[in-house]
Amino acid sequence: MTVNKMLVGKINDKPLAARECYFGVSPVKALISLSLLFVLVFIALFVRDTFIRPILGDVLVVVWLYYLLASFLPLRTRTLILMTLSIAFSVEFAQYIRVPKLLGIEPGSVIGTILGATFDWLDLIAYITGAVLCVVIERVLNRRVTAKTCR
């Protein structure tokens, strides 16, 4: 998909080239996202404890969502982190006002598991932790790429 730079102007404070795209697939980030999805499904189906599923699962869901978005949206890390946190916080605050219950979503159903059932302030801290983890991972990956290209 090409864009007309006269109509669009800038994205992320960077001028668009004449043939630059809004979407692009990053196979590495897509593979990371798919791997994390398998881990999250395994946790949801088979883990029943007080740390991995409720805490580590919430951290990993933010990392998964970040890499899902990053796999097809060529945006800066900061922008993707803000998008990811906005989605995660929106789902959590929907739990606070009991949207799943108002919509009649059963807590044990697939959508009920995805949306969650109860609001918890600690979930917000887990989401922020996941976002920080994404920043750290991206910095490490970018250092490795930069180191390889400089040699």
PDB file of N, CA, C and O in Angstrom, residues 45-92:
ATOM      1  N   LEU A  45      -4.928 -22.450  30.022  1.00  0.00           N
ATOM      2  CA  LEU A  45      -5.583 -23.756  30.059  1.00  0.00           C
ATOM      3  C   LEU A  45      -5.093 -24.678  31.172  1.00  0.00           C
ATOM      4  O   LEU A  45      -5.867 -25.451  31.720  1.00  0.00           O
ATOM      5  N   PHE A  46      -3.818 -24.581  31.510  1.00  0.00           N
ATOM      6  CA  PHE A  46      -3.250 -25.605  32.373  1.00  0.00           C
ATOM      7  C   PHE A  46      -2.656 -25.128  33.699  1.00  0.00           C
ATOM      8  O   PHE A  46      -2.351 -25.961  34.544  1.00  0.00           O
ATOM      9  N   VAL A  47      -2.468 -23.843  33.877  1.00  0.00           N
ATOM     10  CA  VAL A  47      -1.814 -23.363  35.104  1.00  0.00           C
ATOM     11  C   VAL A  47      -2.868 -22.793  36.047  1.00  0.00           C
ATOM     12  O   VAL A  47      -3.634 -21.906  35.676  1.00  0.00           O
ATOM     13  N   ARG A  48      -2.892 -23.306  37.247  1.00  0.00           N
ATOM     14  CA  ARG A  48      -3.822 -22.838  38.280  1.00  0.00           C
ATOM     15  C   ARG A  48      -3.011 -22.547  39.541  1.00  0.00           C
ATOM     16  O   ARG A  48      -2.827 -23.403  40.394  1.00  0.00           O
ATOM     17  N   ASP A  49      -2.471 -21.368  39.628  1.00  0.00           N
ATOM     18  CA  ASP A  49      -1.674 -20.997  40.795  1.00  0.00           C
ATOM     19  C   ASP A  49      -1.921 -19.536  41.145  1.00  0.00           C
ATOM     20  O   ASP A  49      -2.826 -18.908  40.599  1.00  0.00           O
ATOM     21  N   THR A  50      -1.115 -19.003  42.052  1.00  0.00           N
ATOM     22  CA  THR A  50      -1.322 -17.620  42.500  1.00  0.00           C
ATOM     23  C   THR A  50      -0.262 -16.666  41.981  1.00  0.00           C
ATOM     24  O   THR A  50      -0.274 -15.488  42.327  1.00  0.00           O
ATOM     25  N   PHE A  51       0.669 -17.137  41.140  1.00  0.00           N
ATOM     26  CA  PHE A  51       1.683 -16.231  40.594  1.00  0.00           C
ATOM     27  C   PHE A  51       1.741 -16.252  39.072  1.00  0.00           C
ATOM     28  O   PHE A  51       1.594 -15.208  38.433  1.00  0.00           O
ATOM     29  N   ILE A  52       1.937 -17.437  38.485  1.00  0.00           N
ATOM     30  CA  ILE A  52       2.165 -17.494  37.038  1.00  0.00           C
ATOM     31  C   ILE A  52       0.952 -17.001  36.261  1.00  0.00           C
ATOM     32  O   ILE A  52       1.071 -16.118  35.406  1.00  0.00           O
ATOM     33  N   ARG A  53      -0.215 -17.545  36.556  1.00  0.00           N
ATOM     34  CA  ARG A  53      -1.387 -17.147  35.774  1.00  0.00           C
ATOM     35  C   ARG A  53      -1.816 -15.696  36.048  1.00  0.00           C
ATOM     36  O   ARG A  53      -1.962 -14.925  35.104  1.00  0.00           O
ATOM     37  N   PRO A  54      -2.009 -15.284  37.300  1.00  0.00           N
ATOM     38  CA  PRO A  54      -2.524 -13.931  37.502  1.00  0.00           C
ATOM     39  C   PRO A  54      -1.492 -12.818  37.344  1.00  0.00           C
ATOM     40  O   PRO A  54      -1.846 -11.722  36.914  1.00  0.00           O
ATOM     41  N   ILE A  55      -0.237 -13.059  37.651  1.00  0.00           N
ATOM     42  CA  ILE A  55       0.747 -11.974  37.614  1.00  0.00           C
ATOM     43  C   ILE A  55       1.625 -12.071  36.373  1.00  0.00           C
ATOM     44  O   ILE A  55       1.657 -11.151  35.544  1.00  0.00           O
ATOM     45  N   LEU A  56       2.338 -13.173  36.228  1.00  0.00           N
ATOM     46  CA  LEU A  56       3.212 -13.343  35.068  1.00  0.00           C
ATOM     47  C   LEU A  56       2.390 -13.346  33.777  1.00  0.00           C
ATOM     48  O   LEU A  56       2.830 -12.814  32.755  1.00  0.00           O
ATOM     49  N   GLY A  57       1.195 -13.914  33.822  1.00  0.00           N
ATOM     50  CA  GLY A  57       0.317 -13.905  32.654  1.00  0.00           C
ATOM     51  C   GLY A  57      -0.038 -12.492  32.220  1.00  0.00           C
ATOM     52  O   GLY A  57      -0.052 -12.188  31.021  1.00  0.00           O
ATOM     53  N   ASP A  58      -0.304 -11.600  33.178  1.00  0.00           N
ATOM     54  CA  ASP A  58      -0.632 -10.209  32.845  1.00  0.00           C
ATOM     55  C   ASP A  58       0.583  -9.466  32.293  1.00  0.00           C
ATOM     56  O   ASP A  58       0.444  -8.614  31.414  1.00  0.00           O
ATOM     57  N   VAL A  59       1.759  -9.785  32.793  1.00  0.00           N
ATOM     58  CA  VAL A  59       2.981  -9.182  32.249  1.00  0.00           C
ATOM     59  C   VAL A  59       3.172  -9.659  30.806  1.00  0.00           C
ATOM     60  O   VAL A  59       3.413  -8.859  29.895  1.00  0.00           O
ATOM     61  N   LEU A  60       3.038 -10.964  30.604  1.00  0.00           N
ATOM     62  CA  LEU A  60       3.263 -11.536  29.271  1.00  0.00           C
ATOM     63  C   LEU A  60       2.213 -11.116  28.254  1.00  0.00           C
ATOM     64  O   LEU A  60       2.508 -11.006  27.067  1.00  0.00           O
ATOM     65  N   VAL A  61       0.980 -10.876  28.701  1.00  0.00           N
ATOM     66  CA  VAL A  61      -0.051 -10.475  27.740  1.00  0.00           C
ATOM     67  C   VAL A  61       0.270  -9.107  27.141  1.00  0.00           C
ATOM     68  O   VAL A  61       0.005  -8.859  25.955  1.00  0.00           O
ATOM     69  N   VAL A  62       0.885  -8.237  27.906  1.00  0.00           N
ATOM     70  CA  VAL A  62       1.283  -6.927  27.372  1.00  0.00           C
ATOM     71  C   VAL A  62       2.435  -7.093  26.390  1.00  0.00           C
ATOM     72  O   VAL A  62       2.455  -6.461  25.330  1.00  0.00           O
ATOM     73  N   VAL A  63       3.393  -7.952  26.728  1.00  0.00           N
ATOM     74  CA  VAL A  63       4.512  -8.208  25.815  1.00  0.00           C
ATOM     75  C   VAL A  63       3.979  -8.826  24.519  1.00  0.00           C
ATOM     76  O   VAL A  63       4.373  -8.429  23.416  1.00  0.00           O
ATOM     77  N   TRP A  64       3.041  -9.783  24.637  1.00  0.00           N
ATOM     78  CA  TRP A  64       2.442 -10.391  23.449  1.00  0.00           C
ATOM     79  C   TRP A  64       1.723  -9.355  22.591  1.00  0.00           C
ATOM     80  O   TRP A  64       1.898  -9.309  21.369  1.00  0.00           O
ATOM     81  N   LEU A  65       0.915  -8.515  23.229  1.00  0.00           N
ATOM     82  CA  LEU A  65       0.167  -7.509  22.482  1.00  0.00           C
ATOM     83  C   LEU A  65       1.104  -6.520  21.800  1.00  0.00           C
ATOM     84  O   LEU A  65       0.877  -6.131  20.644  1.00  0.00           O
ATOM     85  N   TYR A  66       2.176  -6.135  22.477  1.00  0.00           N
ATOM     86  CA  TYR A  66       3.169  -5.235  21.881  1.00  0.00           C
ATOM     87  C   TYR A  66       3.746  -5.865  20.615  1.00  0.00           C
ATOM     88  O   TYR A  66       3.800  -5.229  19.558  1.00  0.00           O
ATOM     89  N   TYR A  67       4.196  -7.122  20.717  1.00  0.00           N
ATOM     90  CA  TYR A  67       4.805  -7.766  19.549  1.00  0.00           C
ATOM     91  C   TYR A  67       3.794  -8.087  18.468  1.00  0.00           C
ATOM     92  O   TYR A  67       4.144  -8.110  17.279  1.00  0.00           O
ATOM     93  N   LEU A  68       2.544  -8.317  18.834  1.00  0.00           N
ATOM     94  CA  LEU A  68       1.503  -8.486  17.828  1.00  0.00           C
ATOM     95  C   LEU A  68       1.353  -7.198  17.017  1.00  0.00           C
ATOM     96  O   LEU A  68       1.351  -7.225  15.779  1.00  0.00           O
ATOM     97  N   LEU A  69       1.234  -6.075  17.698  1.00  0.00           N
ATOM     98  CA  LEU A  69       1.107  -4.792  16.998  1.00  0.00           C
ATOM     99  C   LEU A  69       2.374  -4.452  16.223  1.00  0.00           C
ATOM    100  O   LEU A  69       2.317  -3.978  15.087  1.00  0.00           O
ATOM    101  N   ALA A  70       3.540  -4.700  16.846  1.00  0.00           N
ATOM    102  CA  ALA A  70       4.814  -4.372  16.204  1.00  0.00           C
ATOM    103  C   ALA A  70       5.083  -5.242  14.980  1.00  0.00           C
ATOM    104  O   ALA A  70       5.860  -4.855  14.104  1.00  0.00           O
ATOM    105  N   SER A  71       4.430  -6.398  14.904  1.00  0.00           N
ATOM    106  CA  SER A  71       4.668  -7.282  13.763  1.00  0.00           C
ATOM    107  C   SER A  71       4.076  -6.727  12.466  1.00  0.00           C
ATOM    108  O   SER A  71       4.522  -7.098  11.391  1.00  0.00           O
ATOM    109  N   PHE A  72       3.092  -5.824  12.568  1.00  0.00           N
ATOM    110  CA  PHE A  72       2.530  -5.276  11.335  1.00  0.00           C
ATOM    111  C   PHE A  72       2.381  -3.754  11.321  1.00  0.00           C
ATOM    112  O   PHE A  72       2.004  -3.187  10.298  1.00  0.00           O
ATOM    113  N   LEU A  73       2.693  -3.076  12.417  1.00  0.00           N
ATOM    114  CA  LEU A  73       2.658  -1.617  12.444  1.00  0.00           C
ATOM    115  C   LEU A  73       4.079  -1.075  12.612  1.00  0.00           C
ATOM    116  O   LEU A  73       4.662  -1.210  13.680  1.00  0.00           O
ATOM    117  N   PRO A  74       4.642  -0.474  11.585  1.00  0.00           N
ATOM    118  CA  PRO A  74       6.008   0.038  11.685  1.00  0.00           C
ATOM    119  C   PRO A  74       6.055   1.388  12.408  1.00  0.00           C
ATOM    120  O   PRO A  74       6.277   2.435  11.800  1.00  0.00           O
ATOM    121  N   LEU A  75       5.832   1.341  13.716  1.00  0.00           N
ATOM    122  CA  LEU A  75       5.823   2.549  14.530  1.00  0.00           C
ATOM    123  C   LEU A  75       6.965   2.508  15.536  1.00  0.00           C
ATOM    124  O   LEU A  75       7.531   1.449  15.800  1.00  0.00           O
ATOM    125  N   ARG A  76       7.251   3.643  16.116  1.00  0.00           N
ATOM    126  CA  ARG A  76       8.301   3.718  17.131  1.00  0.00           C
ATOM    127  C   ARG A  76       7.886   2.921  18.360  1.00  0.00           C
ATOM    128  O   ARG A  76       6.704   2.761  18.654  1.00  0.00           O
ATOM    129  N   THR A  77       8.892   2.477  19.102  1.00  0.00           N
ATOM    130  CA  THR A  77       8.642   1.688  20.309  1.00  0.00           C
ATOM    131  C   THR A  77       7.733   2.440  21.271  1.00  0.00           C
ATOM    132  O   THR A  77       6.783   1.878  21.812  1.00  0.00           O
ATOM    133  N   ARG A  78       8.002   3.700  21.490  1.00  0.00           N
ATOM    134  CA  ARG A  78       7.209   4.498  22.432  1.00  0.00           C
ATOM    135  C   ARG A  78       5.731   4.535  22.015  1.00  0.00           C
ATOM    136  O   ARG A  78       4.846   4.383  22.854  1.00  0.00           O
ATOM    137  N   THR A  79       5.482   4.711  20.740  1.00  0.00           N
ATOM    138  CA  THR A  79       4.107   4.760  20.250  1.00  0.00           C
ATOM    139  C   THR A  79       3.398   3.421  20.452  1.00  0.00           C
ATOM    140  O   THR A  79       2.254   3.366  20.914  1.00  0.00           O
ATOM    141  N   LEU A  80       4.094   2.339  20.125  1.00  0.00           N
ATOM    142  CA  LEU A  80       3.504   1.012  20.300  1.00  0.00           C
ATOM    143  C   LEU A  80       3.266   0.686  21.771  1.00  0.00           C
ATOM    144  O   LEU A  80       2.254   0.066  22.116  1.00  0.00           O
ATOM    145  N   ILE A  81       4.182   1.103  22.640  1.00  0.00           N
ATOM    146  CA  ILE A  81       4.003   0.886  24.086  1.00  0.00           C
ATOM    147  C   ILE A  81       2.763   1.624  24.572  1.00  0.00           C
ATOM    148  O   ILE A  81       1.954   1.067  25.324  1.00  0.00           O
ATOM    149  N   LEU A  82       2.605   2.857  24.151  1.00  0.00           N
ATOM    150  CA  LEU A  82       1.427   3.632  24.574  1.00  0.00           C
ATOM    151  C   LEU A  82       0.135   3.005  24.051  1.00  0.00           C
ATOM    152  O   LEU A  82      -0.866   2.946  24.774  1.00  0.00           O
ATOM    153  N   MET A  83       0.156   2.507  22.823  1.00  0.00           N
ATOM    154  CA  MET A  83      -1.021   1.836  22.278  1.00  0.00           C
ATOM    155  C   MET A  83      -1.336   0.572  23.079  1.00  0.00           C
ATOM    156  O   MET A  83      -2.490   0.323  23.435  1.00  0.00           O
ATOM    157  N   THR A  84      -0.304  -0.200  23.359  1.00  0.00           N
ATOM    158  CA  THR A  84      -0.477  -1.452  24.095  1.00  0.00           C
ATOM    159  C   THR A  84      -1.019  -1.192  25.493  1.00  0.00           C
ATOM    160  O   THR A  84      -1.968  -1.851  25.936  1.00  0.00           O
ATOM    161  N   LEU A  85      -0.422  -0.243  26.198  1.00  0.00           N
ATOM    162  CA  LEU A  85      -0.899   0.076  27.549  1.00  0.00           C
ATOM    163  C   LEU A  85      -2.318   0.631  27.521  1.00  0.00           C
ATOM    164  O   LEU A  85      -3.110   0.342  28.418  1.00  0.00           O
ATOM    165  N   SER A  86      -2.643   1.400  26.511  1.00  0.00           N
ATOM    166  CA  SER A  86      -4.005   1.937  26.396  1.00  0.00           C
ATOM    167  C   SER A  86      -5.018   0.804  26.256  1.00  0.00           C
ATOM    168  O   SER A  86      -6.080   0.827  26.891  1.00  0.00           O
ATOM    169  N   ILE A  87      -4.694  -0.177  25.442  1.00  0.00           N
ATOM    170  CA  ILE A  87      -5.590  -1.327  25.275  1.00  0.00           C
ATOM    171  C   ILE A  87      -5.719  -2.105  26.580  1.00  0.00           C
ATOM    172  O   ILE A  87      -6.819  -2.437  27.025  1.00  0.00           O
ATOM    173  N   ALA A  88      -4.576  -2.406  27.207  1.00  0.00           N
ATOM    174  CA  ALA A  88      -4.589  -3.196  28.448  1.00  0.00           C
ATOM    175  C   ALA A  88      -5.341  -2.462  29.558  1.00  0.00           C
ATOM    176  O   ALA A  88      -6.154  -3.058  30.271  1.00  0.00           O
ATOM    177  N   PHE A  89      -5.084  -1.161  29.710  1.00  0.00           N
ATOM    178  CA  PHE A  89      -5.766  -0.381  30.748  1.00  0.00           C
ATOM    179  C   PHE A  89      -7.257  -0.283  30.451  1.00  0.00           C
ATOM    180  O   PHE A  89      -8.077  -0.314  31.368  1.00  0.00           O
ATOM    181  N   SER A  90      -7.624  -0.163  29.165  1.00  0.00           N
ATOM    182  CA  SER A  90      -9.043  -0.097  28.801  1.00  0.00           C
ATOM    183  C   SER A  90      -9.777  -1.375  29.178  1.00  0.00           C
ATOM    184  O   SER A  90     -10.898  -1.332  29.703  1.00  0.00           O
ATOM    185  N   VAL A  91      -9.144  -2.510  28.932  1.00  0.00           N
ATOM    186  CA  VAL A  91      -9.761  -3.789  29.306  1.00  0.00           C
ATOM    187  C   VAL A  91      -9.909  -3.868  30.821  1.00  0.00           C
ATOM    188  O   VAL A  91     -10.953  -4.291  31.340  1.00  0.00           O
ATOM    189  N   GLU A  92      -8.883  -3.428  31.545  1.00  0.00           N
ATOM    190  CA  GLU A  92      -8.938  -3.495  33.007  1.00  0.00           C
ATOM    191  C   GLU A  92     -10.020  -2.565  33.566  1.00  0.00           C
ATOM    192  O   GLU A  92     -10.767  -2.934  34.470  1.00  0.00           O
TER     193      GLU A  92
END
